[in-house]
Amino acid sequence: MSTQTLTKSQANTTVLSLIAAAVLGLGLVTLAGHVQAATLHDAAHDVRHATGFPCH
């Protein structure tokens, strides 16, 4: 029988990966949902409606 344990560096890597993914995801939602530049607005128009962000 073998026991697997996470080392401290593996646990830190997992936490940092989760934080990075959350920051990236929130950044994308913020960019697609709130930026009003014409090019970004046109590119994200359908995504805004699909996710419930008002855009006009």
Short mmCIF file of N, CA and C in Angstrom, two decimals, residues 22-56:
data_model
loop_
_atom_site.label_atom_id
_atom_site.label_comp_id
_atom_site.label_asym_id
_atom_site.label_seq_id
_atom_site.Cartn_x
_atom_site.Cartn_y
_atom_site.Cartn_z
N ALA A 22 -8.22 32.27 -11.89
CA ALA A 22 -9.30 33.16 -11.45
C ALA A 22 -9.07 34.59 -11.92
N VAL A 23 -7.84 35.08 -11.82
CA VAL A 23 -7.53 36.44 -12.27
C VAL A 23 -7.73 36.55 -13.78
N LEU A 24 -7.28 35.57 -14.53
CA LEU A 24 -7.46 35.58 -15.98
C LEU A 24 -8.94 35.55 -16.34
N GLY A 25 -9.69 34.69 -15.70
CA GLY A 25 -11.13 34.60 -15.97
C GLY A 25 -11.87 35.88 -15.64
N LEU A 26 -11.59 36.45 -14.49
CA LEU A 26 -12.24 37.70 -14.12
C LEU A 26 -11.85 38.83 -15.05
N GLY A 27 -10.59 38.83 -15.48
CA GLY A 27 -10.15 39.85 -16.44
C GLY A 27 -10.88 39.74 -17.77
N LEU A 28 -11.07 38.52 -18.24
CA LEU A 28 -11.79 38.33 -19.50
C LEU A 28 -13.25 38.75 -19.38
N VAL A 29 -13.89 38.40 -18.28
CA VAL A 29 -15.29 38.79 -18.08
C VAL A 29 -15.40 40.30 -18.00
N THR A 30 -14.49 40.94 -17.27
CA THR A 30 -14.50 42.40 -17.15
C THR A 30 -14.28 43.05 -18.50
N LEU A 31 -13.31 42.57 -19.24
CA LEU A 31 -13.02 43.14 -20.55
C LEU A 31 -14.21 42.99 -21.49
N ALA A 32 -14.75 41.80 -21.58
CA ALA A 32 -15.86 41.56 -22.50
C ALA A 32 -17.15 42.24 -22.06
N GLY A 33 -17.28 42.45 -20.77
CA GLY A 33 -18.54 42.99 -20.26
C GLY A 33 -18.59 44.48 -20.06
N HIS A 34 -17.46 45.12 -19.90
CA HIS A 34 -17.49 46.52 -19.50
C HIS A 34 -16.74 47.49 -20.38
N VAL A 35 -15.83 47.03 -21.22
CA VAL A 35 -15.08 47.95 -22.07
C VAL A 35 -15.98 48.46 -23.18
N GLN A 36 -15.97 49.76 -23.41
CA GLN A 36 -16.87 50.34 -24.39
C GLN A 36 -16.20 50.78 -25.68
N ALA A 37 -14.95 50.39 -25.92
CA ALA A 37 -14.31 50.72 -27.18
C ALA A 37 -15.10 50.05 -28.31
N ALA A 38 -15.25 50.76 -29.43
CA ALA A 38 -16.11 50.27 -30.52
C ALA A 38 -15.68 48.90 -31.03
N THR A 39 -14.41 48.67 -31.22
CA THR A 39 -13.94 47.39 -31.75
C THR A 39 -14.22 46.26 -30.77
N LEU A 40 -13.91 46.48 -29.50
CA LEU A 40 -14.17 45.45 -28.50
C LEU A 40 -15.67 45.23 -28.32
N HIS A 41 -16.44 46.30 -28.41
CA HIS A 41 -17.89 46.19 -28.28
C HIS A 41 -18.44 45.30 -29.39
N ASP A 42 -18.02 45.55 -30.62
CA ASP A 42 -18.51 44.76 -31.74
C ASP A 42 -18.07 43.30 -31.62
N ALA A 43 -16.84 43.08 -31.19
CA ALA A 43 -16.33 41.71 -31.06
C ALA A 43 -17.03 40.94 -29.95
N ALA A 44 -17.41 41.63 -28.90
CA ALA A 44 -17.98 40.96 -27.73
C ALA A 44 -19.49 41.09 -27.63
N HIS A 45 -20.13 41.64 -28.64
CA HIS A 45 -21.56 41.95 -28.56
C HIS A 45 -22.41 40.72 -28.19
N ASP A 46 -22.25 39.64 -28.91
CA ASP A 46 -23.06 38.45 -28.63
C ASP A 46 -22.72 37.84 -27.29
N VAL A 47 -21.44 37.88 -26.91
CA VAL A 47 -21.03 37.34 -25.61
C VAL A 47 -21.68 38.14 -24.49
N ARG A 48 -21.74 39.43 -24.65
CA ARG A 48 -22.37 40.28 -23.63
C ARG A 48 -23.82 39.89 -23.42
N HIS A 49 -24.56 39.74 -24.49
CA HIS A 49 -25.97 39.37 -24.36
C HIS A 49 -26.12 37.97 -23.77
N ALA A 50 -25.26 37.04 -24.19
CA ALA A 50 -25.36 35.66 -23.71
C ALA A 50 -25.08 35.56 -22.21
N THR A 51 -24.20 36.45 -21.69
CA THR A 51 -23.85 36.38 -20.27
C THR A 51 -24.65 37.36 -19.42
N GLY A 52 -25.54 38.11 -20.04
CA GLY A 52 -26.41 39.00 -19.28
C GLY A 52 -25.90 40.40 -19.04
N PHE A 53 -24.79 40.79 -19.69
CA PHE A 53 -24.30 42.16 -19.54
C PHE A 53 -25.06 43.08 -20.50
N PRO A 54 -25.64 44.16 -20.00
CA PRO A 54 -26.27 45.11 -20.92
C PRO A 54 -25.19 45.88 -21.67
N CYS A 55 -25.42 46.17 -22.92
CA CYS A 55 -24.41 46.89 -23.67
C CYS A 55 -24.98 48.06 -24.44
N HIS A 56 -26.27 48.28 -24.36
CA HIS A 56 -26.84 49.49 -24.96
C HIS A 56 -28.15 49.82 -24.32
#
